[in-house]
Coordinates of C-alpha atoms in Angstrom, one line a residue:
M1087 CA -20.9 -71.2 -31.7
S1088 CA -22.5 -68.9 -29.0
V1089 CA -20.1 -66.1 -30.0
A1090 CA -21.0 -66.6 -33.7
I1091 CA -24.7 -66.4 -32.9
A1092 CA -24.3 -63.3 -30.8
C1093 CA -22.3 -61.6 -33.6
L1094 CA -25.0 -62.4 -36.1
V1095 CA -27.7 -61.0 -33.7
L1096 CA -25.5 -57.8 -33.3
I1097 CA -25.1 -57.3 -37.0
F1098 CA -28.8 -57.8 -37.6
C1099 CA -29.7 -55.3 -34.9
F1100 CA -27.3 -52.8 -36.5
L1101 CA -28.9 -53.4 -40.0
I1102 CA -32.4 -52.6 -38.7
N1103 CA -31.2 -49.5 -37.0
V1104 CA -31.6 -50.5 -33.3
P1105 CA -29.8 -48.2 -30.9
I1106 CA -26.2 -49.3 -30.3
F1107 CA -26.5 -50.0 -26.5
I1108 CA -29.7 -52.1 -27.1
S1109 CA -28.1 -54.0 -30.0
V1110 CA -25.1 -54.9 -27.8
L1111 CA -27.3 -55.8 -24.9
V1112 CA -29.4 -58.1 -27.0
A1113 CA -26.2 -59.7 -28.4
L1114 CA -24.8 -60.1 -24.8
L1115 CA -28.0 -61.8 -23.6
T1116 CA -27.9 -64.1 -26.6
Y1117 CA -24.4 -65.2 -25.8
F1118 CA -24.9 -65.7 -22.1
F1119 CA -28.1 -67.7 -22.5
S1120 CA -26.8 -69.8 -25.4
S1121 CA -23.6 -70.6 -23.6
G1122 CA -24.1 -73.2 -21.0
D1123 CA -20.8 -72.7 -19.1
V1124 CA -21.0 -69.0 -18.4
S1125 CA -23.5 -67.6 -15.9
P1126 CA -25.8 -64.7 -17.0
L1127 CA -24.9 -63.1 -13.6
I1128 CA -21.5 -62.3 -15.1
A1129 CA -23.2 -60.1 -17.7
V1130 CA -24.8 -58.0 -14.9
Q1131 CA -21.5 -57.8 -13.1
R1132 CA -19.6 -56.7 -16.1
I1133 CA -22.1 -54.1 -17.3
I1134 CA -22.4 -52.5 -13.8
G1135 CA -18.7 -52.8 -13.1
A1136 CA -17.7 -50.9 -16.2
G1137 CA -19.5 -47.8 -14.9
E1138 CA -17.7 -47.9 -11.5
N1139 CA -14.5 -46.3 -12.6
V1140 CA -13.5 -42.9 -11.3
T1141 CA -11.7 -42.0 -14.6
L1142 CA -15.1 -41.9 -16.3
L1143 CA -16.2 -39.0 -14.1
A1144 CA -14.3 -36.8 -16.5
I1145 CA -16.9 -37.5 -19.2
P1146 CA -19.9 -35.8 -17.6
F1147 CA -17.7 -32.8 -16.6
F1148 CA -16.5 -32.2 -20.1
I1149 CA -20.0 -32.7 -21.6
L1150 CA -21.3 -30.2 -19.1
L1151 CA -18.5 -27.8 -20.1
G1152 CA -19.6 -28.0 -23.7
N1153 CA -23.2 -27.4 -22.8
L1154 CA -22.4 -24.4 -20.6
L1155 CA -20.4 -22.8 -23.4
N1156 CA -23.6 -22.4 -25.5
Y1157 CA -24.9 -19.9 -22.9
T1158 CA -21.7 -17.9 -22.1
G1159 CA -21.2 -15.9 -25.3
I1160 CA -17.7 -17.3 -25.6
T1161 CA -18.5 -19.0 -29.0
R1162 CA -19.7 -15.7 -30.5
R1163 CA -16.5 -13.9 -29.3
M1164 CA -14.3 -16.7 -30.7
L1165 CA -16.0 -16.4 -34.1
K1166 CA -15.1 -12.7 -34.3
F1167 CA -11.5 -13.5 -33.4
T1168 CA -11.3 -16.3 -36.0
E1169 CA -12.8 -14.0 -38.7
V1170 CA -10.1 -11.4 -38.0
L1171 CA -7.4 -14.1 -38.2
S1172 CA -8.5 -15.9 -41.4
G1173 CA -11.2 -13.8 -43.0
H1174 CA -8.8 -12.2 -45.6
Y1175 CA -8.0 -15.5 -47.3
P1176 CA -10.0 -16.8 -50.2
G1177 CA -13.0 -18.6 -48.7
G1178 CA -12.6 -16.5 -45.6
L1179 CA -15.7 -17.5 -43.7
A1180 CA -15.1 -21.2 -44.5
Q1181 CA -11.6 -20.8 -43.1
S1182 CA -13.1 -19.2 -39.9
N1183 CA -15.5 -22.1 -39.7
V1184 CA -12.7 -24.7 -39.4
L1185 CA -10.6 -22.5 -37.2
L1186 CA -13.5 -22.0 -34.8
S1187 CA -14.1 -25.8 -34.7
T1188 CA -10.4 -26.3 -33.8
M1189 CA -10.4 -23.7 -31.0
M1190 CA -13.8 -24.7 -29.6
G1191 CA -13.8 -28.4 -30.4
G1192 CA -12.0 -29.7 -27.4
L1193 CA -14.3 -27.6 -25.2
S1194 CA -17.6 -28.6 -26.8
A1195 CA -16.8 -32.3 -26.2
S1196 CA -19.0 -33.6 -29.0
N1197 CA -18.5 -33.5 -32.7
L1198 CA -22.2 -33.8 -33.2
A1199 CA -22.9 -30.8 -30.9
D1200 CA -20.2 -28.8 -32.6
C1201 CA -21.6 -29.7 -36.1
A1202 CA -25.1 -28.8 -35.1
M1203 CA -24.2 -25.5 -33.5
L1204 CA -22.0 -24.3 -36.4
S1205 CA -24.5 -25.6 -39.0
K1206 CA -27.1 -23.3 -37.5
M1207 CA -24.7 -20.4 -36.9
L1208 CA -22.5 -20.3 -40.0
V1209 CA -24.0 -22.2 -42.9
P1210 CA -26.8 -19.5 -43.5
E1211 CA -24.1 -16.8 -43.4
M1212 CA -21.9 -18.6 -45.8
T1213 CA -24.8 -19.1 -48.2
K1214 CA -25.6 -15.4 -48.1
L1215 CA -22.0 -14.7 -49.2
G1216 CA -22.4 -16.9 -52.2
Y1217 CA -21.0 -20.2 -51.0
N1218 CA -22.6 -23.4 -52.3
R1219 CA -24.9 -24.6 -49.4
A1220 CA -23.7 -28.2 -49.8
F1221 CA -20.0 -27.1 -49.6
S1222 CA -20.9 -25.0 -46.5
A1223 CA -22.4 -28.1 -44.8
A1224 CA -19.4 -30.2 -45.8
V1225 CA -16.9 -27.7 -44.4
T1226 CA -18.9 -27.6 -41.1
A1227 CA -19.1 -31.3 -40.9
A1228 CA -15.4 -31.9 -41.7
G1229 CA -14.3 -29.2 -39.2
S1230 CA -16.3 -30.8 -36.4
L1231 CA -14.3 -34.0 -36.8
I1232 CA -11.4 -32.2 -35.1
T1233 CA -13.5 -32.2 -31.9
P1234 CA -12.7 -35.8 -30.8
I1235 CA -9.0 -35.3 -31.6
I1236 CA -8.3 -31.9 -29.9
P1237 CA -8.0 -32.4 -26.2
P1238 CA -10.0 -32.9 -24.0
G1239 CA -12.0 -35.0 -26.4
I1240 CA -14.3 -37.7 -24.9
A1241 CA -12.7 -40.3 -27.3
L1242 CA -9.3 -39.6 -25.8
I1243 CA -10.6 -40.2 -22.3
I1244 CA -12.4 -43.5 -23.3
Y1245 CA -9.4 -44.8 -25.1
G1246 CA -7.1 -44.0 -22.2
F1247 CA -9.6 -45.8 -19.9
V1248 CA -9.9 -48.9 -22.1
A1249 CA -6.2 -49.2 -23.1
D1250 CA -4.9 -48.4 -19.6
V1251 CA -2.9 -45.4 -21.0
S1252 CA -2.4 -42.1 -19.3
I1253 CA -5.2 -39.7 -20.3
G1254 CA -2.9 -36.7 -19.7
K1255 CA -0.4 -38.2 -22.3
M1256 CA -3.3 -38.8 -24.7
F1257 CA -4.3 -35.2 -24.4
M1258 CA -0.7 -34.1 -25.2
A1259 CA -0.4 -36.5 -28.1
A1260 CA -3.5 -35.2 -29.7
I1261 CA -2.4 -31.6 -30.0
I1262 CA -0.3 -32.0 -33.1
P1263 CA -2.7 -34.3 -35.1
G1264 CA -5.6 -31.9 -34.3
L1265 CA -3.6 -28.9 -35.6
M1266 CA -2.6 -30.9 -38.6
C1267 CA -6.2 -31.6 -39.4
C1268 CA -7.0 -27.9 -39.1
V1269 CA -4.2 -26.9 -41.5
A1270 CA -5.1 -29.6 -44.0
L1271 CA -8.7 -28.6 -44.1
M1272 CA -7.9 -24.9 -44.5
V1273 CA -5.5 -25.7 -47.4
A1274 CA -8.2 -27.7 -49.1
I1275 CA -10.7 -24.9 -48.6
Y1276 CA -8.2 -22.4 -50.0
L1277 CA -7.8 -24.4 -53.2
V1278 CA -11.5 -24.9 -53.7
A1279 CA -12.2 -21.2 -53.0
R1280 CA -9.6 -20.1 -55.5
K1281 CA -11.1 -22.4 -58.1
R1282 CA -14.7 -21.2 -57.5
G1283 CA -14.0 -17.6 -56.8
Y1284 CA -15.2 -17.5 -53.2
K1285 CA -14.1 -14.1 -52.0
P1286 CA -12.5 -13.3 -48.7
A1287 CA -14.8 -12.1 -45.9
R1288 CA -12.4 -9.2 -45.2
S1289 CA -10.5 -6.9 -47.6
H1290 CA -7.3 -6.8 -45.4
G1291 CA -5.4 -8.9 -42.9
P1292 CA -5.6 -8.5 -39.2
T1293 CA -4.3 -5.3 -37.6
L1294 CA -3.0 -5.1 -34.1
P1295 CA -6.0 -3.0 -32.8
E1296 CA -8.4 -5.6 -34.3
L1297 CA -6.4 -8.5 -32.8
W1298 CA -6.4 -6.8 -29.4
E1299 CA -10.1 -6.0 -29.5
T1300 CA -11.3 -9.4 -30.6
G1301 CA -8.6 -11.2 -28.7
K1302 CA -10.0 -9.9 -25.4
G1303 CA -13.2 -11.7 -26.0
A1304 CA -11.4 -14.9 -27.0
I1305 CA -8.9 -14.9 -24.2
S1306 CA -11.3 -16.6 -21.8
A1307 CA -11.6 -19.7 -24.0
L1308 CA -7.9 -19.8 -24.8
L1309 CA -7.0 -19.6 -21.1
L1310 CA -9.5 -22.4 -20.4
V1311 CA -7.6 -24.7 -22.8
L1312 CA -4.3 -23.8 -21.1
V1313 CA -5.7 -24.4 -17.7
I1314 CA -7.0 -27.9 -18.7
I1315 CA -3.9 -29.1 -20.6
G1316 CA -1.3 -27.3 -18.4
G1317 CA -2.9 -28.4 -15.2
I1318 CA -3.0 -32.1 -16.2
R1319 CA 0.5 -32.0 -17.8
F1320 CA 2.2 -30.5 -14.7
G1321 CA 0.3 -32.8 -12.3
I1322 CA -1.7 -30.1 -10.7
F1323 CA -4.9 -32.1 -11.1
T1324 CA -6.3 -35.2 -12.8
P1325 CA -8.4 -35.1 -16.0
T1326 CA -11.5 -35.5 -13.8
E1327 CA -10.5 -32.6 -11.6
A1328 CA -9.6 -30.6 -14.7
G1329 CA -13.2 -31.0 -15.9
A1330 CA -14.6 -29.8 -12.6
V1331 CA -12.3 -26.8 -12.5
A1332 CA -13.1 -25.9 -16.2
V1333 CA -16.9 -26.1 -15.4
L1334 CA -16.5 -23.7 -12.4
Y1335 CA -14.3 -21.4 -14.5
V1336 CA -17.0 -21.2 -17.3
I1337 CA -19.8 -20.6 -14.8
I1338 CA -17.9 -17.7 -13.2
V1339 CA -16.9 -16.2 -16.6
G1340 CA -20.5 -16.5 -18.0
T1341 CA -22.3 -15.2 -14.9
L1342 CA -19.9 -12.6 -13.4
F1343 CA -17.8 -11.3 -16.3
Y1344 CA -19.9 -11.6 -19.5
R1345 CA -23.2 -11.6 -17.6
E1346 CA -24.9 -13.6 -20.3
M1347 CA -25.5 -16.9 -18.4
K1348 CA -28.6 -17.2 -16.2
M1349 CA -29.5 -19.7 -13.5
K1350 CA -32.1 -21.3 -15.9
D1351 CA -29.3 -21.7 -18.5
I1352 CA -27.2 -23.6 -15.9
A1353 CA -30.1 -25.8 -15.0
S1354 CA -30.8 -26.6 -18.7
S1355 CA -27.1 -27.4 -19.1
F1356 CA -27.2 -29.9 -16.2
L1357 CA -30.3 -31.5 -17.7
E1358 CA -28.7 -31.8 -21.2
T1359 CA -25.6 -33.2 -19.6
A1360 CA -27.5 -35.9 -17.7
R1361 CA -29.2 -37.1 -20.9
S1362 CA -25.9 -37.1 -22.9
T1363 CA -24.0 -38.8 -20.2
A1364 CA -26.6 -41.5 -19.8
G1365 CA -26.3 -42.2 -23.5
V1366 CA -22.5 -42.4 -23.5
M1367 CA -22.4 -44.5 -20.3
L1368 CA -24.9 -47.0 -21.6
I1369 CA -22.7 -47.5 -24.6
I1370 CA -19.6 -47.8 -22.5
M1371 CA -21.1 -50.3 -20.0
T1372 CA -22.7 -52.6 -22.6
C1373 CA -19.6 -52.5 -24.9
S1374 CA -17.3 -53.2 -22.0
A1375 CA -19.2 -56.3 -21.2
L1376 CA -19.0 -57.3 -24.9
A1377 CA -15.3 -56.7 -24.9
W1378 CA -15.0 -59.0 -21.9
V1379 CA -16.8 -61.8 -23.8
L1380 CA -14.4 -61.4 -26.8
T1381 CA -11.4 -61.6 -24.4
N1382 CA -12.9 -64.5 -22.4
E1383 CA -13.3 -66.5 -25.6
Q1384 CA -9.7 -65.8 -26.5
I1385 CA -10.7 -64.0 -29.7
A1386 CA -8.1 -61.3 -29.1
Q1387 CA -5.3 -63.9 -29.1
G1388 CA -6.7 -65.3 -32.4
V1389 CA -6.7 -61.8 -33.9
A1390 CA -3.1 -61.3 -32.9
E1391 CA -2.0 -64.6 -34.4
T1392 CA -3.9 -63.9 -37.6
M1393 CA -2.5 -60.4 -38.0
T1394 CA 1.1 -61.4 -37.2
G1395 CA 0.6 -64.3 -39.7
I1396 CA -0.1 -61.8 -42.4
S1397 CA 3.0 -59.7 -41.7
D1398 CA 5.2 -58.9 -38.8
N1399 CA 5.7 -55.3 -40.1
P1400 CA 4.0 -52.8 -37.8
Y1401 CA 3.2 -50.4 -40.7
V1402 CA 1.5 -53.2 -42.7
F1403 CA -0.6 -53.9 -39.6
L1404 CA -1.5 -50.2 -39.1
M1405 CA -2.5 -49.9 -42.8
I1406 CA -4.8 -53.0 -42.4
V1407 CA -6.3 -51.4 -39.2
N1408 CA -6.8 -48.1 -41.1
L1409 CA -8.8 -49.8 -43.8
V1410 CA -10.9 -51.8 -41.4
L1411 CA -11.6 -48.8 -39.1
L1412 CA -12.5 -46.5 -42.0
V1413 CA -15.2 -49.0 -43.0
L1414 CA -16.4 -49.7 -39.4
G1415 CA -16.6 -45.9 -38.8
M1416 CA -19.2 -45.7 -41.4
F1417 CA -21.5 -48.0 -39.5
I1418 CA -20.6 -48.0 -35.8
E1419 CA -20.4 -45.1 -33.3
G1420 CA -16.8 -44.2 -32.6
N1421 CA -16.8 -44.6 -28.8
A1422 CA -18.5 -48.0 -29.0
A1423 CA -15.9 -49.2 -31.6
I1424 CA -13.0 -48.1 -29.3
I1425 CA -14.4 -50.1 -26.3
V1426 CA -14.9 -53.2 -28.4
L1427 CA -11.9 -53.2 -30.7
V1428 CA -9.1 -52.0 -28.3
P1429 CA -9.1 -55.1 -26.2
L1430 CA -9.0 -57.2 -29.4
L1431 CA -6.2 -55.3 -31.1
M1432 CA -4.0 -54.3 -28.1
P1433 CA -2.2 -57.7 -27.9
T1434 CA -1.1 -57.3 -31.5
V1435 CA -0.1 -53.7 -30.8
K1436 CA 2.1 -54.8 -27.9
L1437 CA 3.5 -57.7 -29.9
M1438 CA 4.6 -55.4 -32.7
N1439 CA 6.1 -52.8 -30.3
I1440 CA 3.7 -50.1 -31.5
D1441 CA 3.3 -47.2 -29.0
P1442 CA -0.2 -47.5 -27.5
I1443 CA -0.5 -43.7 -27.6
H1444 CA 0.4 -43.6 -31.3
F1445 CA -2.1 -46.4 -32.0
G1446 CA -4.8 -44.6 -30.1
L1447 CA -4.5 -41.4 -32.2
V1448 CA -4.5 -43.5 -35.4
M1449 CA -7.6 -45.3 -34.2
I1450 CA -9.5 -42.1 -33.1
L1451 CA -8.8 -40.2 -36.3
N1452 CA -9.9 -43.2 -38.4
L1453 CA -13.2 -43.5 -36.6
A1454 CA -13.7 -39.7 -36.7
I1455 CA -13.3 -39.7 -40.5
G1456 CA -15.8 -42.5 -40.8
C1457 CA -18.5 -40.2 -39.3
L1458 CA -18.2 -38.2 -42.5
T1459 CA -19.1 -40.9 -44.9
P1460 CA -22.2 -42.9 -46.0
P1461 CA -24.1 -45.0 -45.4
M1462 CA -24.5 -44.1 -41.7
G1463 CA -22.0 -41.3 -41.0
T1464 CA -23.5 -39.6 -38.0
V1465 CA -21.9 -36.2 -38.6
M1466 CA -23.0 -36.3 -42.2
F1467 CA -26.6 -36.8 -41.2
V1468 CA -26.5 -34.0 -38.6
A1469 CA -25.1 -31.5 -41.2
T1470 CA -27.5 -32.5 -44.0
S1471 CA -30.6 -32.6 -41.8
I1472 CA -30.0 -29.1 -40.3
T1473 CA -29.0 -27.5 -43.6
G1474 CA -31.5 -29.3 -45.8
V1475 CA -28.7 -30.5 -48.2
K1476 CA -29.1 -33.7 -50.1
I1477 CA -26.7 -36.4 -49.1
S1478 CA -25.6 -36.9 -52.8
E1479 CA -24.7 -33.2 -53.0
F1480 CA -22.9 -33.4 -49.6
I1481 CA -20.8 -36.3 -50.7
R1482 CA -19.6 -34.5 -53.9
E1483 CA -18.6 -31.4 -51.9
V1484 CA -16.9 -33.3 -49.1
V1485 CA -14.4 -35.2 -51.3
P1486 CA -11.5 -32.7 -51.2
L1487 CA -12.0 -32.3 -47.4
F1488 CA -12.1 -36.1 -47.0
A1489 CA -8.9 -36.4 -49.0
A1490 CA -7.1 -33.8 -46.8
L1491 CA -8.0 -35.7 -43.7
I1492 CA -6.8 -39.0 -45.3
V1493 CA -3.4 -37.3 -46.0
V1494 CA -3.1 -36.4 -42.3
L1495 CA -4.1 -39.9 -41.3
L1496 CA -1.3 -41.4 -43.4
M1497 CA 1.2 -38.9 -42.0
I1498 CA 0.3 -39.8 -38.4
T1499 CA 0.3 -43.5 -39.3
F1500 CA 3.9 -43.5 -40.8
I1501 CA 5.4 -40.8 -38.6
P1502 CA 4.9 -41.9 -34.9
A1503 CA 6.8 -38.9 -33.6
L1504 CA 3.9 -36.7 -34.5
T1505 CA 2.0 -38.3 -31.7
T1506 CA 4.7 -39.3 -29.3
F1507 CA 6.9 -36.2 -29.3
L1508 CA 4.9 -34.0 -26.9
P1509 CA 4.1 -36.8 -24.4
S1510 CA 7.7 -37.8 -24.2
L1511 CA 8.9 -34.3 -23.2

């Protein structure tokens, strides 16, 4: 009964738009004070204990990395490089938009930050070239969803922490799905651009001198990705150490080589990182305590029994999970959903012999897509608020892009090798 009351309180808080960590905290307190056999001191222990994990140090480092990139000039150089690569296709600037999100996504660490940055940078330029403003906003929002999938996305770190899976293997597993999302979105944009007559941004394909000239500016970001992924994969350093090395690398490049980053920019980045990290950690800590409550009440075992009672086919289970997560992603922030749902679903995942790495990528992509849809899609709201596009117009324009991402989701769901191949090498 105490769990049921706490869940009702949690749902009510969500409905009245109370911040996630406060909603969860209120639900926790309701449970502990209404349950006579569980001491409220356990709530304090579980909340504080969740933040005392060394693995989570990777989060502030990668958030700081994303903030520092805004001041280095790397983003502008990467845009020039992507325009040379894809500008000659129909819908050239829209293609560059998605390609830039893919290349920068894993470094910016946040799909909301990526969406906000590109909404300000590219949507006005796309509108000047004759693109529908709502379509431009939809492309930017959809492209930013690649951010939590391309390593080293924060969602990959949190899932690895909660599911007790190697974060390095999660990074490797995410490479192919992230590239698939990029290709699927570019194909959808190509079809829409051909239908509407959106012209290429360039009259010819890339030439070797252009690739060399623009590639020199982009090489710093590409090397950074190789340092992070390669260093973790070959055991040179842990994900946390990789984040620290990446931060040092960006500061050196921005201050000594490009000479665009100032001391005040570094100070601003640290302040922004402190605020962002505090928000993420509050969600992790409160949701970890909630996950303990659900496990303590043996709800996870109940979920496992119910799911296996429906079908013992792992693909049927994954399709049910897909439907549930797509709906939940419309209402609940992705990282919070991972922390609460993974302990509930993992017993069933193990019972059906589903690879936890495969399941993690299915889950993360589901929750990312949910950010794109009403009624409470966070990325949708960021894109529409910055660009001034009506939500109804945005929804109409995002449909082909949404469909492209669903195709990728189904492929990843039914072809586990797409996520398990690289980690198994």
